[in-house]
Amino acid sequence: MSKVAKAAVGLMIVTILSKIIGFAREQVLSFVYGAGMYTDIYFATMNIPNVIFAAIGAALSTTFIPLYCDINANLGEKKSLKFTNNILTIVFIICILIAILGFIFTEPLLKIFAFGFEGERLAIGVKFTKILIFSVIFIGISNVLTAYLQVKNNFTIPGLISLPQNIIVIISIILSAKYGPYVLIWGTLIGISSQVIFQLPFAYKVGYRLKPQIDLKDSHLKKMLVLTGPVLVGVAVNQVNIMVDKNLASLLPEGSISALNYANKLNEFVMGIFDDVVVNAKSAAQTVGKMAGQFVDMSKLRINISELNGEITKRYQELGRFIYEAKKAGSADEAELADQIAGIDDLYAQLSAVSAQYASMQNKVTCPACGKKMPTDSLFCSHCGAKLENAPAEPEEAAEAVEKAEVPAEPETTEVTIETEKTAEPTEEVKTEKTTEE
C-alpha cells in the first residue's frame, strides 16, 4: 500500500472515531439537560467563538501549507520555521484582542448571535460568554499547529484533536449534573485548550521550535493575506447562515436552539464522516504529492550531475587519446584541439549550473573558501573553518561557489593529465600543454 493510501485509510479511521465520540457527547448532553434553557444558552455561547474564528481558521489552514512548502523549498527550514512563528505570534495577538473585546462588550456581542435572549437567559448567557470567549485563543493556536503538522505529513494527530476535547466535555457534563452548569462551561474551555496541549508535543517532535516574533513586512505574510480573501468570504457565508438560524431559534420557545442543534449534529454525523474523509484524504494526498515531487526533482538533478561527470571524464579520455596520437604522429590539428577543449568547458558550465540548483534544493550553504556544502544554520565551515552566511546562497552565488570547488581554475598554460589503458601495457600518463589560439 502506498504512503498516500495509508494516510487516507488512517484518516478515515480517525475521522469516524472522532465523529462517534462527538455524537456520544451530544447524546450525553441531551440525556443530562434535554432541550431547555441551559442547553439553549450553551449552544448559543459556544457558537460565538466558533463563528468568529471558523472563517479565519479555515483561511489559515488553506493558505499556510502551500506557502510553507514554497518557503521551505526555496529558502530552507530555518526561514519556514520563522514564517510559522510569525504567523503563530500574530494570530495569538489577534485572538487575545478579540477575547478582551468580547469580555468587555459581552452583552451586545451575545445579542448579535442570539437577539431573542432576555431576562434570565441573557444574564446567564453573558456569564457563559465571558468564560468561553477566551477559547478563541486556543482555537487560533490549534489551527496553526494543525496546519504545521499536516505540512509535516502528520495527518493522524490533527484528526485526533477532538478526542481529548470530547472526553473532557463528556466528563464535565456528567459532573455538572451534580455541581452546576458552570462546570460544563469551564470543562468546555479546558477541552478546547486540550487541542493545543495535545498537538504541541508532536509539533516539537517534527521540528517545531517556539520563538515568538512579529514581522509585518514579510512578503509571504502579505501574500497569505491576499490568498485568504476568497477563502474567508466562502466560509463566512456559511457562518452567517448558522448565525441567522440560531438568532431565529432564539425567538422561539425554550429548547428551540437545542432542538435545532441536535438535528444538525445528527445530520453532520452521517454526512460529515464522508465529507471529512474526502477533504482530509485530499489534503494528505496533495501534501505528500508535493513533497514527493520535490524528491523526484532532486533525484533527477543527481542523475543529471552523475551523467555530466561521466561525460566530462569521457571527453578527457578522448582529448588525451587525441593529444597522444597527435604527438606520436608529429602533427596536431589545432582547430580540433580547441573544439574538444571548448566542449569540456561547456560541460563544466552545465555541471556548475545543475550543482547550484541541487545545492539550493538541499537547503545548503556553500562555503566560499573550499566549496563544501554546509547546513543553513551553520556559522562556520566544518571543513576549512571559513565563516558562512546564515542564509542559503543565491543561485548566482551558488553557481560561482560550486564552480570554484569543482572546476579547476584555468591558467594561461594548463597541463592536462590523462590516463589511458592499452592491452597488456601499464597505464600511461600523457601530459601536454594546452595552447591558446593566436
Short mmCIF file of C-alpha atoms in Angstrom, two decimals:
data_model
loop_
_atom_site.label_atom_id
_atom_site.label_comp_id
_atom_site.label_asym_id
_atom_site.label_seq_id
_atom_site.Cartn_x
_atom_site.Cartn_y
_atom_site.Cartn_z
CA MET A 1 0.00 0.00 0.00
CA SER A 2 1.35 3.43 -0.95
CA LYS A 3 2.12 6.16 1.56
CA VAL A 4 -0.83 8.26 0.40
CA ALA A 5 -3.20 5.30 0.66
CA LYS A 6 -2.03 4.52 4.19
CA ALA A 7 -2.51 8.15 5.19
CA ALA A 8 -6.03 8.15 3.69
CA VAL A 9 -7.03 4.93 5.49
CA GLY A 10 -5.62 6.23 8.77
CA LEU A 11 -7.53 9.48 8.36
CA MET A 12 -10.73 7.58 7.61
CA ILE A 13 -10.46 5.57 10.83
CA VAL A 14 -9.56 8.62 12.90
CA THR A 15 -12.37 10.71 11.40
CA ILE A 16 -15.01 8.05 12.02
CA LEU A 17 -13.80 7.58 15.60
CA SER A 18 -13.88 11.33 16.25
CA LYS A 19 -17.38 11.62 14.81
CA ILE A 20 -18.62 8.77 17.01
CA ILE A 21 -17.19 10.35 20.17
CA GLY A 22 -18.62 13.74 19.17
CA PHE A 23 -22.04 12.22 18.62
CA ALA A 24 -21.77 10.47 22.00
CA ARG A 25 -21.06 13.89 23.59
CA GLU A 26 -24.35 15.23 22.17
CA GLN A 27 -26.21 12.19 23.44
CA VAL A 28 -24.82 12.63 26.96
CA LEU A 29 -25.70 16.34 26.90
CA SER A 30 -29.26 15.65 25.74
CA PHE A 31 -29.63 12.92 28.38
CA VAL A 32 -28.49 15.20 31.25
CA TYR A 33 -30.04 18.52 30.17
CA GLY A 34 -32.52 17.63 27.44
CA ALA A 35 -33.66 20.61 25.34
CA GLY A 36 -34.11 23.52 27.75
CA MET A 37 -32.80 26.89 28.84
CA TYR A 38 -29.27 25.84 29.78
CA THR A 39 -28.66 23.92 26.57
CA ASP A 40 -30.02 26.86 24.54
CA ILE A 41 -27.60 29.22 26.28
CA TYR A 42 -24.73 26.74 25.99
CA PHE A 43 -25.16 26.24 22.24
CA ALA A 44 -25.62 29.99 21.63
CA THR A 45 -22.48 30.94 23.56
CA MET A 46 -20.47 28.09 22.03
CA ASN A 47 -21.46 29.41 18.62
CA ILE A 48 -19.70 32.76 19.24
CA PRO A 49 -16.02 31.64 19.25
CA ASN A 50 -16.71 29.07 16.53
CA VAL A 51 -18.22 31.63 14.17
CA ILE A 52 -15.60 34.29 14.98
CA PHE A 53 -12.66 32.05 14.22
CA ALA A 54 -14.08 29.43 11.85
CA ALA A 55 -13.52 31.58 8.77
CA ILE A 56 -10.08 32.76 9.91
CA GLY A 57 -9.04 29.24 10.88
CA ALA A 58 -10.12 27.77 7.55
CA ALA A 59 -8.26 30.51 5.68
CA LEU A 60 -5.12 29.88 7.75
CA SER A 61 -5.19 26.13 7.18
CA THR A 62 -5.81 26.52 3.44
CA THR A 63 -3.10 29.09 2.70
CA PHE A 64 -0.41 28.16 5.24
CA ILE A 65 0.52 24.78 3.72
CA PRO A 66 1.39 25.89 0.15
CA LEU A 67 3.26 28.97 1.42
CA TYR A 68 5.24 26.90 3.94
CA CYS A 69 6.22 24.38 1.25
CA ASP A 70 7.31 27.20 -1.06
CA ILE A 71 9.46 28.84 1.63
CA ASN A 72 10.94 25.52 2.73
CA ALA A 73 11.87 24.54 -0.84
CA ASN A 74 13.42 27.89 -1.80
CA LEU A 75 14.73 29.40 1.45
CA GLY A 76 15.20 26.44 3.78
CA GLU A 77 13.83 25.03 7.03
CA LYS A 78 15.07 27.95 9.11
CA LYS A 79 13.08 30.50 7.10
CA SER A 80 9.94 28.34 7.04
CA LEU A 81 10.10 27.94 10.84
CA LYS A 82 10.50 31.71 11.17
CA PHE A 83 7.40 32.15 8.98
CA THR A 84 5.45 29.70 11.18
CA ASN A 85 6.40 31.56 14.37
CA ASN A 86 5.49 34.87 12.74
CA ILE A 87 2.01 33.61 11.83
CA LEU A 88 1.50 31.98 15.23
CA THR A 89 2.50 35.16 17.09
CA ILE A 90 0.25 37.39 15.01
CA VAL A 91 -2.70 35.00 15.36
CA PHE A 92 -2.11 34.81 19.13
CA ILE A 93 -2.15 38.61 19.48
CA ILE A 94 -5.27 38.97 17.32
CA CYS A 95 -7.08 36.30 19.37
CA ILE A 96 -6.16 37.98 22.65
CA LEU A 97 -7.55 41.28 21.36
CA ILE A 98 -10.76 39.54 20.25
CA ALA A 99 -11.08 37.84 23.64
CA ILE A 100 -10.57 41.12 25.54
CA LEU A 101 -13.09 42.99 23.39
CA GLY A 102 -15.55 40.12 23.73
CA PHE A 103 -15.12 40.12 27.50
CA ILE A 104 -15.74 43.87 27.70
CA PHE A 105 -18.67 44.01 25.27
CA THR A 106 -20.19 40.65 26.12
CA GLU A 107 -23.87 41.60 26.17
CA PRO A 108 -24.01 43.36 22.76
CA LEU A 109 -21.89 40.53 21.30
CA LEU A 110 -24.32 37.92 22.63
CA LYS A 111 -27.23 39.94 21.24
CA ILE A 112 -25.71 39.66 17.76
CA PHE A 113 -25.73 35.88 17.99
CA ALA A 114 -28.98 35.43 19.96
CA PHE A 115 -31.04 38.62 19.89
CA GLY A 116 -34.04 36.75 21.33
CA PHE A 117 -32.38 36.28 24.72
CA GLU A 118 -33.96 38.33 27.51
CA GLY A 119 -34.01 38.32 31.30
CA GLU A 120 -32.51 35.24 32.93
CA ARG A 121 -31.39 33.69 29.64
CA LEU A 122 -29.49 36.85 28.74
CA ALA A 123 -27.89 37.18 32.21
CA ILE A 124 -26.69 33.56 32.25
CA GLY A 125 -25.63 33.81 28.62
CA VAL A 126 -23.42 36.82 29.40
CA LYS A 127 -21.69 34.88 32.19
CA PHE A 128 -21.18 31.85 29.95
CA THR A 129 -19.79 34.01 27.13
CA LYS A 130 -17.29 35.78 29.41
CA ILE A 131 -15.76 32.37 30.06
CA LEU A 132 -15.97 30.80 26.61
CA ILE A 133 -14.78 33.89 24.70
CA PHE A 134 -11.19 33.06 25.74
CA SER A 135 -11.42 29.81 23.79
CA VAL A 136 -10.70 31.80 20.60
CA ILE A 137 -7.05 31.98 21.73
CA PHE A 138 -6.74 28.19 21.83
CA ILE A 139 -8.73 27.74 18.62
CA GLY A 140 -6.36 30.12 16.79
CA ILE A 141 -3.19 28.43 18.01
CA SER A 142 -4.67 24.99 17.34
CA ASN A 143 -5.40 25.89 13.71
CA VAL A 144 -1.78 26.93 13.10
CA LEU A 145 -0.41 23.78 14.76
CA THR A 146 -2.81 21.62 12.76
CA ALA A 147 -1.58 23.16 9.50
CA TYR A 148 2.07 22.73 10.60
CA LEU A 149 1.60 19.04 11.43
CA GLN A 150 -0.17 18.41 8.13
CA VAL A 151 2.66 20.02 6.16
CA LYS A 152 5.00 17.64 8.01
CA ASN A 153 2.94 14.67 6.75
CA ASN A 154 1.31 14.06 10.13
CA PHE A 155 -2.43 13.85 9.46
CA THR A 156 -3.40 11.48 12.26
CA ILE A 157 -2.79 13.82 15.20
CA PRO A 158 -4.82 16.73 13.73
CA GLY A 159 -7.63 14.24 13.15
CA LEU A 160 -7.49 13.12 16.78
CA ILE A 161 -7.59 16.55 18.48
CA SER A 162 -11.34 16.36 19.05
CA LEU A 163 -10.99 13.11 21.05
CA PRO A 164 -9.48 14.58 24.25
CA GLN A 165 -11.76 17.61 23.93
CA ASN A 166 -14.93 15.49 23.67
CA ILE A 167 -13.86 13.23 26.52
CA ILE A 168 -13.25 16.25 28.78
CA VAL A 169 -16.61 17.77 27.79
CA ILE A 170 -18.44 14.50 28.45
CA ILE A 171 -16.87 14.29 31.92
CA SER A 172 -17.78 17.92 32.62
CA ILE A 173 -21.39 17.30 31.52
CA ILE A 174 -21.71 14.41 33.95
CA LEU A 175 -20.11 16.43 36.80
CA SER A 176 -22.26 19.48 36.03
CA ALA A 177 -25.37 17.47 36.75
CA LYS A 178 -24.22 17.44 40.39
CA TYR A 179 -22.16 20.63 40.75
CA GLY A 180 -23.98 23.05 38.44
CA PRO A 181 -23.89 24.15 34.80
CA TYR A 182 -20.77 26.29 35.19
CA VAL A 183 -18.73 23.07 35.44
CA LEU A 184 -19.86 22.37 31.87
CA ILE A 185 -18.65 25.79 30.67
CA TRP A 186 -15.24 25.55 32.33
CA GLY A 187 -14.93 21.95 31.14
CA THR A 188 -15.64 23.06 27.58
CA LEU A 189 -12.93 25.74 27.81
CA ILE A 190 -10.44 23.19 29.15
CA GLY A 191 -11.48 20.76 26.40
CA ILE A 192 -10.79 23.34 23.68
CA SER A 193 -7.41 24.18 25.23
CA SER A 194 -6.54 20.47 25.18
CA GLN A 195 -6.32 20.69 21.38
CA VAL A 196 -3.20 22.85 21.75
CA ILE A 197 -1.74 20.75 24.56
CA PHE A 198 -2.35 17.58 22.55
CA GLN A 199 -0.69 18.83 19.34
CA LEU A 200 2.26 20.75 20.76
CA PRO A 201 4.50 17.73 21.68
CA PHE A 202 4.01 16.23 18.22
CA ALA A 203 4.80 19.57 16.57
CA TYR A 204 8.07 19.72 18.55
CA LYS A 205 8.81 16.14 17.56
CA VAL A 206 8.74 17.02 13.85
CA GLY A 207 10.94 20.09 14.27
CA TYR A 208 8.84 22.99 15.54
CA ARG A 209 10.55 25.38 17.98
CA LEU A 210 8.57 28.21 19.53
CA LYS A 211 10.21 31.61 19.13
CA PRO A 212 7.68 34.47 19.25
CA GLN A 213 8.35 37.16 16.66
CA ILE A 214 6.44 39.67 14.55
CA ASP A 215 7.45 40.68 11.04
CA LEU A 216 4.62 42.60 9.38
CA LYS A 217 6.86 43.38 6.40
CA ASP A 218 7.27 39.71 5.49
CA SER A 219 6.37 39.31 1.82
CA HIS A 220 4.95 35.84 2.46
CA LEU A 221 2.63 37.26 5.14
CA LYS A 222 1.31 39.78 2.62
CA LYS A 223 0.84 37.00 0.08
CA MET A 224 -1.04 34.97 2.69
CA LEU A 225 -3.40 37.88 3.37
CA VAL A 226 -4.17 38.12 -0.34
CA LEU A 227 -4.85 34.37 -0.61
CA THR A 228 -7.08 34.28 2.48
CA GLY A 229 -9.59 36.70 0.95
CA PRO A 230 -11.60 34.24 -1.19
CA VAL A 231 -11.45 31.51 1.47
CA LEU A 232 -12.57 33.95 4.16
CA VAL A 233 -15.59 35.04 2.13
CA GLY A 234 -16.60 31.46 1.27
CA VAL A 235 -16.50 30.21 4.86
CA ALA A 236 -18.03 33.42 6.28
CA VAL A 237 -21.17 32.92 4.18
CA ASN A 238 -21.78 29.56 5.82
CA GLN A 239 -21.19 31.02 9.29
CA VAL A 240 -23.70 33.80 8.60
CA ASN A 241 -26.28 31.13 7.79
CA ILE A 242 -25.60 29.49 11.17
CA MET A 243 -25.95 32.85 12.94
CA VAL A 244 -29.31 33.51 11.26
CA ASP A 245 -30.60 30.05 12.23
CA LYS A 246 -29.60 30.47 15.88
CA ASN A 247 -30.98 34.00 16.02
CA LEU A 248 -34.35 32.93 14.68
CA ALA A 249 -34.44 29.96 17.03
CA SER A 250 -33.71 32.29 19.99
CA LEU A 251 -37.07 33.98 19.34
CA LEU A 252 -38.91 30.68 19.72
CA PRO A 253 -39.81 28.90 23.00
CA GLU A 254 -37.09 27.44 25.23
CA GLY A 255 -35.42 24.38 23.77
CA SER A 256 -35.70 25.52 20.14
CA ILE A 257 -31.97 26.25 19.76
CA SER A 258 -31.16 22.89 21.36
CA ALA A 259 -33.57 21.01 19.09
CA LEU A 260 -32.06 22.74 16.04
CA ASN A 261 -28.53 21.90 17.21
CA TYR A 262 -29.34 18.24 17.92
CA ALA A 263 -30.88 17.90 14.45
CA ASN A 264 -27.84 19.50 12.82
CA LYS A 265 -25.47 17.23 14.74
CA LEU A 266 -27.40 14.16 13.63
CA ASN A 267 -27.18 15.32 10.01
CA GLU A 268 -23.47 16.18 10.36
CA PHE A 269 -22.73 12.80 11.92
CA VAL A 270 -23.88 10.99 8.77
CA MET A 271 -22.75 13.47 6.12
CA GLY A 272 -19.69 14.78 7.95
CA ILE A 273 -17.99 11.39 8.04
CA PHE A 274 -17.85 11.16 4.26
CA ASP A 275 -17.14 14.86 3.72
CA ASP A 276 -14.28 14.98 6.25
CA VAL A 277 -12.72 11.77 4.95
CA VAL A 278 -12.68 13.11 1.38
CA VAL A 279 -11.34 16.54 2.40
CA ASN A 280 -8.66 15.16 4.74
CA ALA A 281 -7.58 12.46 2.30
CA LYS A 282 -7.32 15.06 -0.47
CA SER A 283 -5.22 17.30 1.79
CA ALA A 284 -2.95 14.37 2.67
CA ALA A 285 -2.55 13.41 -0.98
CA GLN A 286 -1.71 16.98 -2.03
CA THR A 287 0.90 17.49 0.69
CA VAL A 288 2.54 14.09 0.24
CA GLY A 289 2.39 14.50 -3.54
CA LYS A 290 4.12 17.88 -3.44
CA MET A 291 6.93 16.60 -1.22
CA ALA A 292 7.27 13.51 -3.41
CA GLY A 293 7.56 15.81 -6.42
CA GLN A 294 10.42 17.67 -4.76
CA PHE A 295 12.17 14.36 -4.07
CA VAL A 296 11.75 13.32 -7.71
CA ASP A 297 13.18 16.66 -8.89
CA MET A 298 16.24 16.23 -6.65
CA SER A 299 16.71 12.67 -7.90
CA LYS A 300 16.64 13.93 -11.49
CA LEU A 301 19.27 16.53 -10.67
CA ARG A 302 21.51 13.89 -9.05
CA ILE A 303 21.24 11.74 -12.15
CA ASN A 304 22.00 14.75 -14.34
CA ILE A 305 25.10 15.59 -12.27
CA SER A 306 26.29 11.99 -12.50
CA GLU A 307 25.78 11.93 -16.27
CA LEU A 308 27.65 15.22 -16.72
CA ASN A 309 30.58 13.96 -14.63
CA GLY A 310 30.66 10.80 -16.70
CA GLU A 311 30.59 12.76 -19.95
CA ILE A 312 33.40 15.05 -18.74
CA THR A 313 35.55 12.00 -17.89
CA LYS A 314 34.83 10.53 -21.32
CA ARG A 315 35.77 13.80 -23.05
CA TYR A 316 39.04 13.96 -21.11
CA GLN A 317 39.87 10.44 -22.25
CA GLU A 318 39.14 11.37 -25.86
CA LEU A 319 41.24 14.54 -25.50
CA GLY A 320 44.14 12.56 -24.06
CA ARG A 321 43.95 9.99 -26.87
CA PHE A 322 43.84 12.76 -29.47
CA ILE A 323 46.89 14.53 -27.99
CA TYR A 324 48.80 11.25 -27.65
CA GLU A 325 48.17 10.25 -31.25
CA ALA A 326 48.98 13.79 -32.49
CA LYS A 327 52.29 13.87 -30.62
CA LYS A 328 53.17 10.39 -31.81
CA ALA A 329 52.44 11.36 -35.40
CA GLY A 330 54.36 14.63 -35.02
CA SER A 331 51.43 16.83 -36.09
CA ALA A 332 48.34 18.29 -34.38
CA ASP A 333 45.07 19.77 -35.62
CA GLU A 334 44.80 22.95 -33.54
CA ALA A 335 41.19 23.60 -34.54
CA GLU A 336 40.09 20.11 -33.46
CA LEU A 337 42.01 20.50 -30.19
CA ALA A 338 40.28 23.84 -29.49
CA ASP A 339 36.85 22.34 -30.23
CA GLN A 340 37.42 19.48 -27.78
CA ILE A 341 38.58 21.86 -25.04
CA ALA A 342 35.59 24.15 -25.66
CA GLY A 343 33.26 21.13 -25.38
CA ILE A 344 34.73 20.24 -21.97
CA ASP A 345 34.37 23.86 -20.81
CA ASP A 346 30.72 23.82 -21.87
CA LEU A 347 30.09 20.62 -19.88
CA TYR A 348 31.71 22.21 -16.80
CA ALA A 349 29.39 25.21 -17.16
CA GLN A 350 26.35 22.90 -17.28
CA LEU A 351 27.64 20.98 -14.26
CA SER A 352 28.08 24.21 -12.30
CA ALA A 353 24.50 25.33 -13.03
CA VAL A 354 22.95 21.96 -12.14
CA SER A 355 25.07 21.63 -8.98
CA ALA A 356 23.99 25.11 -7.88
CA GLN A 357 20.33 24.19 -8.38
CA TYR A 358 20.79 20.96 -6.44
CA ALA A 359 22.52 22.77 -3.56
CA SER A 360 19.62 25.23 -3.40
CA MET A 361 17.06 22.41 -3.15
CA GLN A 362 19.14 20.77 -0.41
CA ASN A 363 18.87 23.96 1.66
CA LYS A 364 22.64 24.09 1.97
CA VAL A 365 25.10 26.96 2.21
CA THR A 366 28.18 26.66 0.01
CA CYS A 367 31.45 27.61 1.67
CA PRO A 368 33.03 30.45 -0.34
CA ALA A 369 36.53 29.24 0.59
CA CYS A 370 36.52 25.49 -0.11
CA GLY A 371 33.17 24.94 -1.84
CA LYS A 372 31.92 22.36 0.67
CA LYS A 373 28.17 22.35 1.40
CA MET A 374 27.11 23.06 4.98
CA PRO A 375 23.64 23.18 6.68
CA THR A 376 21.92 26.56 6.52
CA ASP A 377 22.17 27.05 10.29
CA SER A 378 25.98 26.60 10.30
CA LEU A 379 28.06 29.67 11.13
CA PHE A 380 31.43 28.23 10.10
CA CYS A 381 32.55 25.61 7.60
CA SER A 382 33.41 22.37 9.39
CA HIS A 383 35.91 21.53 6.63
CA CYS A 384 38.08 24.66 6.42
CA GLY A 385 36.75 26.87 9.25
CA ALA A 386 35.73 29.78 6.99
CA LYS A 387 32.79 31.93 8.10
CA LEU A 388 29.48 31.19 6.38
CA GLU A 389 26.46 33.33 5.68
CA ASN A 390 23.34 32.45 7.70
CA ALA A 391 21.18 32.13 4.62
CA PRO A 392 21.02 29.84 1.61
CA ALA A 393 23.20 31.06 -1.23
CA GLU A 394 21.51 32.75 -4.14
CA PRO A 395 21.60 30.73 -7.38
CA GLU A 396 24.29 33.00 -8.91
CA GLU A 397 26.45 32.83 -5.78
CA ALA A 398 25.94 29.09 -5.51
CA ALA A 399 27.00 28.63 -9.10
CA GLU A 400 30.22 30.59 -8.50
CA ALA A 401 31.00 28.64 -5.33
CA VAL A 402 30.37 25.29 -6.99
CA GLU A 403 32.48 26.32 -9.98
CA LYS A 404 35.37 27.25 -7.69
CA ALA A 405 35.04 23.98 -5.84
CA GLU A 406 34.52 21.62 -8.73
CA VAL A 407 36.04 23.33 -11.75
CA PRO A 408 39.82 23.79 -11.68
CA ALA A 409 40.93 27.31 -12.50
CA GLU A 410 42.34 27.59 -15.99
CA PRO A 411 45.70 29.37 -16.05
CA GLU A 412 47.17 30.62 -19.30
CA THR A 413 49.00 27.33 -19.62
CA THR A 414 47.18 24.27 -18.30
CA GLU A 415 48.60 20.81 -18.04
CA VAL A 416 46.11 18.09 -18.91
CA THR A 417 46.85 14.68 -17.42
CA ILE A 418 45.07 11.73 -18.96
CA GLU A 419 45.30 8.08 -18.05
CA THR A 420 44.90 5.69 -20.97
CA GLU A 421 44.99 1.93 -20.95
CA LYS A 422 46.44 -0.33 -23.59
CA THR A 423 46.12 -4.07 -23.79
CA ALA A 424 48.94 -5.79 -21.88
CA GLU A 425 50.54 -2.42 -21.19
CA PRO A 426 50.66 -0.45 -17.93
CA THR A 427 48.75 2.83 -17.56
CA GLU A 428 50.47 5.72 -19.30
CA GLU A 429 50.35 9.36 -18.20
CA VAL A 430 50.20 11.71 -21.09
CA LYS A 431 50.94 15.34 -20.46
CA THR A 432 50.68 18.19 -22.84
CA GLU A 433 50.29 21.92 -22.77
CA LYS A 434 47.06 23.49 -23.89
CA THR A 435 47.98 26.18 -26.37
CA THR A 436 45.98 29.33 -26.96
CA GLU A 437 44.93 30.23 -30.48
CA GLU A 438 46.64 33.34 -31.72
#
